Amino acid sequence: MSNEIKDLSDEILKNFDYNKTLFVKFSSEHKSLVKSINSSSIVLASNPKILKNFLNRISVQKKSINDLSILIYCQYFDVSIFHDNAISPKTLVHLKFIYFLQQMNEDIIKLYTFNEFSSIECQNVQLESVGIFIINQSKWLILERLDKYYNFNQCPIVVASPQHNKYFFAYSLVEENFIGLIPDIVTIVAEKYNFTVFYEMIDFITKKGVYLKYKFIEIPGKVLKHPDIIIRDSSLFGHEIEYYHAISLGIEARMIFAISPGELYTSYEKLLLPFDLTTWIFLILTFITAFSFISMFNLASRNVKDLIYGKSIKHPALNVVSIFFGIALKKIAKENASRILLILFIWFCLIFRTCYQSKIFEFMTNEMRKPSPQTINELFEQNFTIITQEWNYAILKGFEPWQRSKITILEHSDFSDLRYSLRIYNSTTKIALLTMEENILKHSLYFSLFYQRNMNVEILKEEFCTFGVIFSVDFMDILLNPMQKVIKQLIPAGIPQHSFAYHKFMMNDRKRLKFEKKPQVLTVQNLSFGFIIWLIVLSSSFIAFIGEIIVHKLTKKPVKEEKKIVKVKFAKIHPMVEKKNVKNETEKFEEMDENIQVILSDLEDNSNLKILNETC
């Protein structure tokens, strides 16, 4: 991040948390825009067809347009569109052309009618800006902006917003002024371009998700003024500013990369998929640590091993493996330290084994695909075949020359050859479709590239692709572009993620974007509880080991070596048990063995032993 951007971020966010910022979006609902047109409107059309549709919408939707006069820019203008049956005669009557200029050269932008902003004081600024086009004979190019004029001579411009919270836009009764990120951003632009700002608070009145109109929120002591620009925090995926008095009816679209999804994971790859790499490393280190300690204690004396493992445990390494796989143990240690270690290790293994089994079942029963590219550079690095149509060539101006050389531009006549080549290629061919149509599913190339091959389509989620690209040039870009640049310059500071989360938290009444729930790989963060248990295992077992060693040292007494004389007591001879009827010889021997065992247990002295021998 350059020092200039950092200074800009600090200036705007000096009174606010840097994680909260502004998001604004341009509405593509042309019908609602047409309804808001008044005598202070600018309309631009990139071709006669769009202008024709615009005029029809005005005639249908505007109830009273007797005094309507608008500034129209139209490239490749054809006068015959006014004689088309699709144009209502009422429209021709009520459209008063204040100024008409037609040039035969199609490369020059035509000025057909003119009117001023909502504020009359801005008229001179607008006249001079229009003169730039006429005098310099500027060509109408996509993405061309009116950046040559930087002084509005304190022209009053009204900015409104429906965001009513202290972080974005709010009225402070203490300061008797508007506060928030929106005023901060607009103030920076106003100082640079020398215009006066007035703020209004509004609420939208909606019907079935379409903005019909807005109503003012009255603030005591303030005079209401009609807004020129409306800014709102609407979406994470767009950063465009709505404007009503300066309306661009040119096609508004986004640069979209529709890409083929990633390859499917194989069954063997799914075995390692439930945990991420960091989790697997922690698990491996756990067992390496366990086996290392076992190897060290094997070199110790028998007393130390008996104290740690227990006298009944002869193969501790095998016990560790058995516990991890859930195999029952036949021999369990009796010492406290060993038992604590055993119980906690079983708990630890149970958590990880259960997580793994549930995730592996989920992955095996779903189609899991490898991650697809997330940036435009990754498309080129992974040798994707990028295809676009000839009328989208202008959007390639934002690419580097080496990137443009790798993009295939197709004419309509090339479709058949493309379909034939796709049938020959493998279904896993890496293809990306570059378009500007919002509804990618209606794109003609989509059916050729993806639908006929039974492939789902994914949209590249990159900041460069999601910013709106407007197919026309309008005067208000002098104001809107600097505001958008200020917002975009704040993005490297890590603002958008937290702001979007805050937006979702605060705006509970708005519709949420519902994403398809897909199986997710477990990470160390998800399994942090299991690793905490393992830390408890190590710490508690270590404390138990130290405690038992100390207790053993304190309670151990020196034992003198003495020869112990073992006295064997012999019992007196018991009378013989009455003989039983035995069916066979085997039962006789078994009965004799039992009698001998009873007699030997009660022997008292050696003399009795001799009598026993004689009896036998």
XYZ file of C-alpha atoms in Angstrom, residues 12 29 55 68 142 185 203 224 255 285 331 352 362 374 377 506 529 549 602 613:
20
model
C -11.158 9.170 6.490
C -33.544 -1.459 -12.643
C -38.321 6.944 -25.070
C -39.667 17.383 -19.763
C -16.180 2.418 -23.412
C -15.691 10.394 1.697
C -36.150 5.936 3.064
C -35.455 19.618 2.295
C -17.132 -8.175 -16.217
C 3.556 -34.529 15.526
C -4.215 -54.867 30.080
C -10.590 -36.938 16.051
C -19.947 -36.800 3.836
C -9.976 -17.349 -7.871
C -3.856 -14.309 -13.101
C -27.450 -4.596 11.431
C -11.002 -28.185 21.353
C 8.018 -39.945 41.740
C -3.099 -79.134 55.062
C 3.695 -91.208 50.583
